[in-house]
Amino acid sequence: MFTFNKIPKAFLLFVSLLSLNSAHAETESCAYLSYNGADDWYPFFFREAQHTKGIASDAVNAAAAESGLSLAAKNSMPWKRQLLALKFGQLDIIAGATKTYQTEKHFVFSIPVSQAHLSVFTRRDSQLSINKIDDLKELRGVKLLGTSFTQALDEFVLEKLVVDEAVSLASVFKMLQYGRVDYAFSYREAGARYIQKLGLNDQIENQPLNLSSDSIHVMVAKNNHCMGEIQQLFDQIKHLKETDKLDAIIQRYSMQASIMQDDAQ
Amino acid sequence: MKYNSLIAVILIPFAATVHHSYASYQTLIDSKDIETSSSKNLVKRFNSPASVSVLTAAQIKDQGVTSIAEALRLVPGVIVREQVNGQFDVSIRGFENAPRNEFLSENNSRSVLLMIDERPIFDYFQGGVFWETLPISIDDVDKIEVVRGAVSSMYGPNAALGVIHIKTKRPDSDKTETKITASLGDYGYQKAHVGVSGKNSLFAWRASGVSLTKDRYETTYYNVGANEYQSLQELKPSRGLAAYPNPERAQSNKAMSLSVYNEPERLVSYDITAYYQQSEVQKAYISSLSTPITTNKASSHALNIKLNAFDWNVRLSRHKGKQETIGFDELEYDYVTTQSLVEHEFKGAQWFIRPGIRYDQMQYDSELVQGQRTLHNAAFYTRSEFNSTKDFKLTASASLDQYSFPQEKYLSYELGFAQKIGHSSLARAGIQRANRSSFMYNSFFDLDLQVQLDPNSPIIDRYIFKGDKDVGLVTFNTLELGWREQLSFYNTLDVEVFFTRLDGYSNSLESPASNVVNNIRTTEKFLEKVPTKAEQIGATLDWHYLSDQWDFNAFVTFQQTQVIDQIESIKKPIAYENENSKASPQWYGGANMSWQLGSAWKLASNVYFMGRNETRLLQSQNSYKQGFRALANLTLLYDVYAHTKATFGIKNLSNNQDSQYFYTEKIKPSVFMQITAGF
């Protein structure tokens, strides 16, 4: 007769069977390399119609094709989870990442595949003209919570500017749109795409001021078990750069971005 | 409501066939890493000078938690003891029954402020939180932020040991979304919850409703006199339970809410919520009877209006309701609380300062306080922060509260700093002062009754009980030191050491019976200030480890509480002695793990443990001792469709099934299943 006491044991057995079935679905071989990237980081990595796109995604795919390596795109997942998957071998490549103190401890990086340009966005009706960072004094701005710039810029922002923080890029641009702040810090291309998505092209504009540039890399774990293949991929990215093929990829997205910029202006 | 769950289950197949994508924007910061409760400002939790923990809806769902109080077992530094199925006693760090009280009703989260969307939920009759009367369900919770330490300077009195801030869901989708949850389990557990949200060009809205029932784990009650559990027939209660129609039912709750709001990023934003709830529970409330369990009924409605415009923040709330303890008409009361505040933020490059004024009025109508009574307090307060460098933050809050009773001003404050050391360490410290408010019972209790104890004697005993509206307030001073270490981006350690001192204590003291005059013998029992103090020292360790497929969080708190000049008996002449309080366990904690099994399955488990503790009440012969206890819950989740999830859970697997709280009931293992469908 089934008694209550047997439930926990039956439950644990069931779970054990499940875990046997699902654990380590990833192959230990290097027949293919899995890759992922930030969900919506135009123009470096984004998804359209279930396909990965962007400069970093295209660079990785082009380099893999040239090297004869097979790639498999993973499904969208939160950024922190991607870092963990990379660290623990469930993911081989993150296409599109900047170097930080923490990531440099655990991961290795390709040569830069592109640059992200930190820029300033304002409302058109404010008719502000921001040509130098001092023009932001006396104004109120917003940035994504936790965003860090160059050390000099960080110090200037802390000491001279009044800057709110928001939890998402959507909040950043809504605060600007609704007049809570006078300007917003964002990467230029990501911001342009975002205001296009929100249909704010006629309300928000991108100022010409370029505050800083961050290098965008392809990132893999230091302890990746397919380091031979990874090295081939990195070499091939270098080759793409030397043969101007990487520039062609960047150019393709720059053209799209400039169309958006024009829309935004 | 037997068929609530059945109806919801029938609806689920229809719901499951409709899929659509939800708008989501990539953010590099997890929701559990940010909070606003420690400073009234959006901050990364790691950088906060305060001892703060965050519990997200996802963590709650993964762990198969079925009530808000139970969810607090997943948070470091919180002691959660189940009294009756689904009814919990909650305290932060300890200090319940230390110093020892006369009644169980005084051990009722009295020094912890619970807030729902910034609205304090507190009962001012005897002080405390009635967890069964919350007008929301666990399914409505978006986040729970728990700040340990005194934060009265920001949130008002009674946030003396911490604040538990529940934030409810505020969807922002253009589409009308419906989520239905149906749960069934043993011991009569049935829950149906519906949440519907939408948005039009003017505002967004969310409506939710829940109906929940749970039965008791057992049908017997502890007979204090006989020192054994007995059936209701054997117990023969003269009052209270004698009038209760359903001794098997542990709780029955119904609640609904409607929120109307716009986007918080707007220049003028608002959030208006109306609530209604009714509940009937069995719980530990009156300890002076044959058994500590009574049945309490409550109904209430509330309105909370929040307005933000041009850096002004205004909140107005009104809460009206009725509390009954079945069979005790004198403990019935009606109440209306009105709470309001206005604050404005001034912001500079490295600082902000947010001064404000707050006014609270609590009106209670009860036989025990001789009719309608009102307490109110007005406060000037301010919160400010200063960042001298990117790595150093100084915080300061102060609140000067003028109370109607006692007619005195009390200052509460918080001063904290956080210094980042290198890229991955943070040292923090804080000094805090806070106080409880005055309560109706303390201030206005006034009873004069005559009883003929011996029918064969002509002597009549006259008892005069009185509160004292001028007695001082209980005050807490806390010193905290903390260290956070990001060992790697997947491995974090948080350590806090705290020292808290309680003083300003008062207690009802009984004078010896007078000589007989005209056949009347008089005994007086008045609330008086006493020299009793208590000191607590402790430490909490909280370790988070994330892997690609599983998350692990383990935490433990060690604490020692010394009561200085504890009253031995309320009968005069009073004798005092120092004692090591065992009312809160000297160590307690938990471990939570969730494990992603493939793309559709997830296994979660949590363990909660506490060391020995002993509840002793003044005037009671019986103390309640409980030994080491660990209890485990297991949950298996399965994604049936994109927005349809099934949950199977086993709860309360434990080495010790004895009552967790002063002769209430034995807590038994139970199982439940739940289906949630969104469309």
PDB file of C-alpha atoms in Angstrom, chain A residues 4 7-8 11-12 14-15 18-19 22 38-40 77-81 83-85 87-88 90 101-102 105-107 140 145-146 148 154 157-168 170-171 174-175 178-180 194 197-198, chain B residues 25-30 33-34 42-44 172 186 263-267 311 345 347-350 387-390 423-424 486-490 545-551 595 597-598 601 603 634-636 648 650 653 669-671:
ATOM      1  CA  PHE A   4       2.812   9.207   2.556  1.00  0.00           C
ATOM      2  CA  ILE A   7       6.389  10.287  -1.451  1.00  0.00           C
ATOM      3  CA  PRO A   8       9.727  12.000  -0.764  1.00  0.00           C
ATOM      4  CA  PHE A  11      10.035  12.273  -5.719  1.00  0.00           C
ATOM      5  CA  LEU A  12      13.803  12.123  -5.352  1.00  0.00           C
ATOM      6  CA  PHE A  14      11.919  10.810 -10.230  1.00  0.00           C
ATOM      7  CA  VAL A  15      14.134  13.866 -10.077  1.00  0.00           C
ATOM      8  CA  LEU A  18      15.149  13.446 -14.894  1.00  0.00           C
ATOM      9  CA  SER A  19      18.551  14.847 -14.133  1.00  0.00           C
ATOM     10  CA  SER A  22      18.969  16.169 -19.033  1.00  0.00           C
ATOM     11  CA  ALA A  38      23.227  40.270 -25.429  1.00  0.00           C
ATOM     12  CA  ASP A  39      19.611  40.113 -26.468  1.00  0.00           C
ATOM     13  CA  ASP A  40      19.153  43.546 -27.932  1.00  0.00           C
ATOM     14  CA  MET A  77      19.053  34.069 -22.049  1.00  0.00           C
ATOM     15  CA  PRO A  78      19.771  36.710 -19.396  1.00  0.00           C
ATOM     16  CA  TRP A  79      23.232  38.260 -19.567  1.00  0.00           C
ATOM     17  CA  LYS A  80      24.370  37.038 -16.158  1.00  0.00           C
ATOM     18  CA  ARG A  81      23.249  33.517 -17.045  1.00  0.00           C
ATOM     19  CA  LEU A  83      28.402  34.673 -18.314  1.00  0.00           C
ATOM     20  CA  LEU A  84      27.827  31.693 -16.029  1.00  0.00           C
ATOM     21  CA  ALA A  85      27.206  29.354 -18.961  1.00  0.00           C
ATOM     22  CA  LYS A  87      32.368  30.147 -17.298  1.00  0.00           C
ATOM     23  CA  PHE A  88      31.048  26.636 -16.681  1.00  0.00           C
ATOM     24  CA  GLN A  90      27.803  25.258 -21.311  1.00  0.00           C
ATOM     25  CA  TYR A 101      37.662  43.845 -14.193  1.00  0.00           C
ATOM     26  CA  GLN A 102      35.532  40.755 -13.486  1.00  0.00           C
ATOM     27  CA  LYS A 105      39.645  37.534 -14.625  1.00  0.00           C
ATOM     28  CA  HIS A 106      37.738  34.644 -16.166  1.00  0.00           C
ATOM     29  CA  PHE A 107      37.623  35.156 -19.896  1.00  0.00           C
ATOM     30  CA  ARG A 140      19.773  66.884 -15.432  1.00  0.00           C
ATOM     31  CA  LEU A 145      22.032  51.931 -13.372  1.00  0.00           C
ATOM     32  CA  GLY A 146      25.581  50.769 -12.820  1.00  0.00           C
ATOM     33  CA  SER A 148      30.537  52.955 -15.856  1.00  0.00           C
ATOM     34  CA  ASP A 154      33.145  58.876 -14.323  1.00  0.00           C
ATOM     35  CA  VAL A 157      29.886  62.867 -14.080  1.00  0.00           C
ATOM     36  CA  LEU A 158      30.113  62.338 -10.318  1.00  0.00           C
ATOM     37  CA  GLU A 159      31.524  65.756  -9.470  1.00  0.00           C
ATOM     38  CA  LYS A 160      29.905  68.058 -12.002  1.00  0.00           C
ATOM     39  CA  LEU A 161      26.704  66.529 -13.322  1.00  0.00           C
ATOM     40  CA  VAL A 162      23.334  65.672 -11.846  1.00  0.00           C
ATOM     41  CA  VAL A 163      22.518  62.253 -13.227  1.00  0.00           C
ATOM     42  CA  ASP A 164      19.649  59.948 -12.280  1.00  0.00           C
ATOM     43  CA  GLU A 165      19.829  56.213 -12.854  1.00  0.00           C
ATOM     44  CA  ALA A 166      17.245  53.946 -14.416  1.00  0.00           C
ATOM     45  CA  VAL A 167      16.944  50.208 -14.371  1.00  0.00           C
ATOM     46  CA  SER A 168      16.490  49.655 -18.119  1.00  0.00           C
ATOM     47  CA  ALA A 170      13.439  51.687 -21.861  1.00  0.00           C
ATOM     48  CA  SER A 171      13.230  53.685 -18.628  1.00  0.00           C
ATOM     49  CA  LYS A 174      11.047  57.286 -21.314  1.00  0.00           C
ATOM     50  CA  MET A 175      12.460  59.621 -18.659  1.00  0.00           C
ATOM     51  CA  TYR A 178       8.530  62.634 -20.701  1.00  0.00           C
ATOM     52  CA  GLY A 179      10.766  65.502 -19.621  1.00  0.00           C
ATOM     53  CA  ARG A 180      11.961  64.072 -16.313  1.00  0.00           C
ATOM     54  CA  TYR A 194      15.903  52.171 -29.411  1.00  0.00           C
ATOM     55  CA  LYS A 197      11.730  51.080 -31.918  1.00  0.00           C
ATOM     56  CA  LEU A 198       9.756  53.309 -29.564  1.00  0.00           C
TER      57      LEU A 198
ATOM     58  CA  TYR B  25      14.397  44.775 -22.837  1.00  0.00           C
ATOM     59  CA  GLN B  26      17.774  43.392 -22.087  1.00  0.00           C
ATOM     60  CA  THR B  27      19.265  44.717 -18.904  1.00  0.00           C
ATOM     61  CA  LEU B  28      22.608  43.637 -17.595  1.00  0.00           C
ATOM     62  CA  ILE B  29      21.451  43.884 -13.988  1.00  0.00           C
ATOM     63  CA  ASP B  30      19.291  41.217 -12.388  1.00  0.00           C
ATOM     64  CA  ASP B  33      20.573  42.892  -7.457  1.00  0.00           C
ATOM     65  CA  ILE B  34      18.710  46.211  -7.185  1.00  0.00           C
ATOM     66  CA  LEU B  42      17.320  53.033  -6.770  1.00  0.00           C
ATOM     67  CA  VAL B  43      20.608  51.351  -5.826  1.00  0.00           C
ATOM     68  CA  LYS B  44      22.569  48.218  -6.536  1.00  0.00           C
ATOM     69  CA  ASP B 172       3.303  47.636 -18.651  1.00  0.00           C
ATOM     70  CA  ASP B 186      -3.642  18.031   1.246  1.00  0.00           C
ATOM     71  CA  GLU B 263       4.416  54.939 -16.239  1.00  0.00           C
ATOM     72  CA  PRO B 264       6.666  55.895 -13.302  1.00  0.00           C
ATOM     73  CA  GLU B 265       9.026  57.676 -15.694  1.00  0.00           C
ATOM     74  CA  ARG B 266       6.436  60.369 -16.453  1.00  0.00           C
ATOM     75  CA  LEU B 267       6.820  63.891 -15.167  1.00  0.00           C
ATOM     76  CA  ASP B 311      10.527  65.573  -7.634  1.00  0.00           C
ATOM     77  CA  GLU B 345      13.974  65.691  -3.491  1.00  0.00           C
ATOM     78  CA  LYS B 347      19.533  66.791  -6.072  1.00  0.00           C
ATOM     79  CA  GLY B 348      23.057  67.976  -6.706  1.00  0.00           C
ATOM     80  CA  ALA B 349      26.065  66.504  -8.441  1.00  0.00           C
ATOM     81  CA  GLN B 350      27.264  64.346  -5.561  1.00  0.00           C
ATOM     82  CA  ASN B 387      29.085  60.425  -2.710  1.00  0.00           C
ATOM     83  CA  SER B 388      32.456  62.050  -2.154  1.00  0.00           C
ATOM     84  CA  THR B 389      34.014  59.663  -4.659  1.00  0.00           C
ATOM     85  CA  LYS B 390      32.628  56.932  -6.857  1.00  0.00           C
ATOM     86  CA  HIS B 423      36.838  46.126  -7.489  1.00  0.00           C
ATOM     87  CA  SER B 424      35.061  43.530  -5.436  1.00  0.00           C
ATOM     88  CA  GLN B 486      32.234  39.642  -4.720  1.00  0.00           C
ATOM     89  CA  LEU B 487      34.489  36.596  -4.738  1.00  0.00           C
ATOM     90  CA  SER B 488      33.773  36.232  -8.444  1.00  0.00           C
ATOM     91  CA  PHE B 489      30.812  37.305 -10.528  1.00  0.00           C
ATOM     92  CA  TYR B 490      29.083  34.064  -9.529  1.00  0.00           C
ATOM     93  CA  TYR B 545      26.764  30.871  -5.533  1.00  0.00           C
ATOM     94  CA  LEU B 546      25.505  30.812  -9.091  1.00  0.00           C
ATOM     95  CA  SER B 547      26.280  28.154 -11.610  1.00  0.00           C
ATOM     96  CA  ASP B 548      25.075  27.909 -15.193  1.00  0.00           C
ATOM     97  CA  GLN B 549      22.261  25.552 -14.278  1.00  0.00           C
ATOM     98  CA  TRP B 550      21.757  26.085 -10.575  1.00  0.00           C
ATOM     99  CA  ASP B 551      21.662  28.813  -7.974  1.00  0.00           C
ATOM    100  CA  TRP B 595      18.370  23.623 -10.488  1.00  0.00           C
ATOM    101  CA  LEU B 597      16.925  20.456 -15.587  1.00  0.00           C
ATOM    102  CA  GLY B 598      16.927  20.851 -19.329  1.00  0.00           C
ATOM    103  CA  TRP B 601      12.058  21.301 -15.822  1.00  0.00           C
ATOM    104  CA  LEU B 603      13.912  21.490  -9.294  1.00  0.00           C
ATOM    105  CA  LEU B 634      11.022  20.404  -2.456  1.00  0.00           C
ATOM    106  CA  THR B 635       9.470  21.813  -5.594  1.00  0.00           C
ATOM    107  CA  LEU B 636       9.428  20.537  -9.135  1.00  0.00           C
ATOM    108  CA  PHE B 648       4.489  19.977  -7.611  1.00  0.00           C
ATOM    109  CA  ILE B 650       6.412  18.727  -0.867  1.00  0.00           C
ATOM    110  CA  LEU B 653       9.870  17.502   5.688  1.00  0.00           C
ATOM    111  CA  PRO B 669       4.554  17.270   5.824  1.00  0.00           C
ATOM    112  CA  SER B 670       2.185  18.148   3.046  1.00  0.00           C
ATOM    113  CA  VAL B 671       2.009  18.077  -0.727  1.00  0.00           C
TER     114      VAL B 671
END
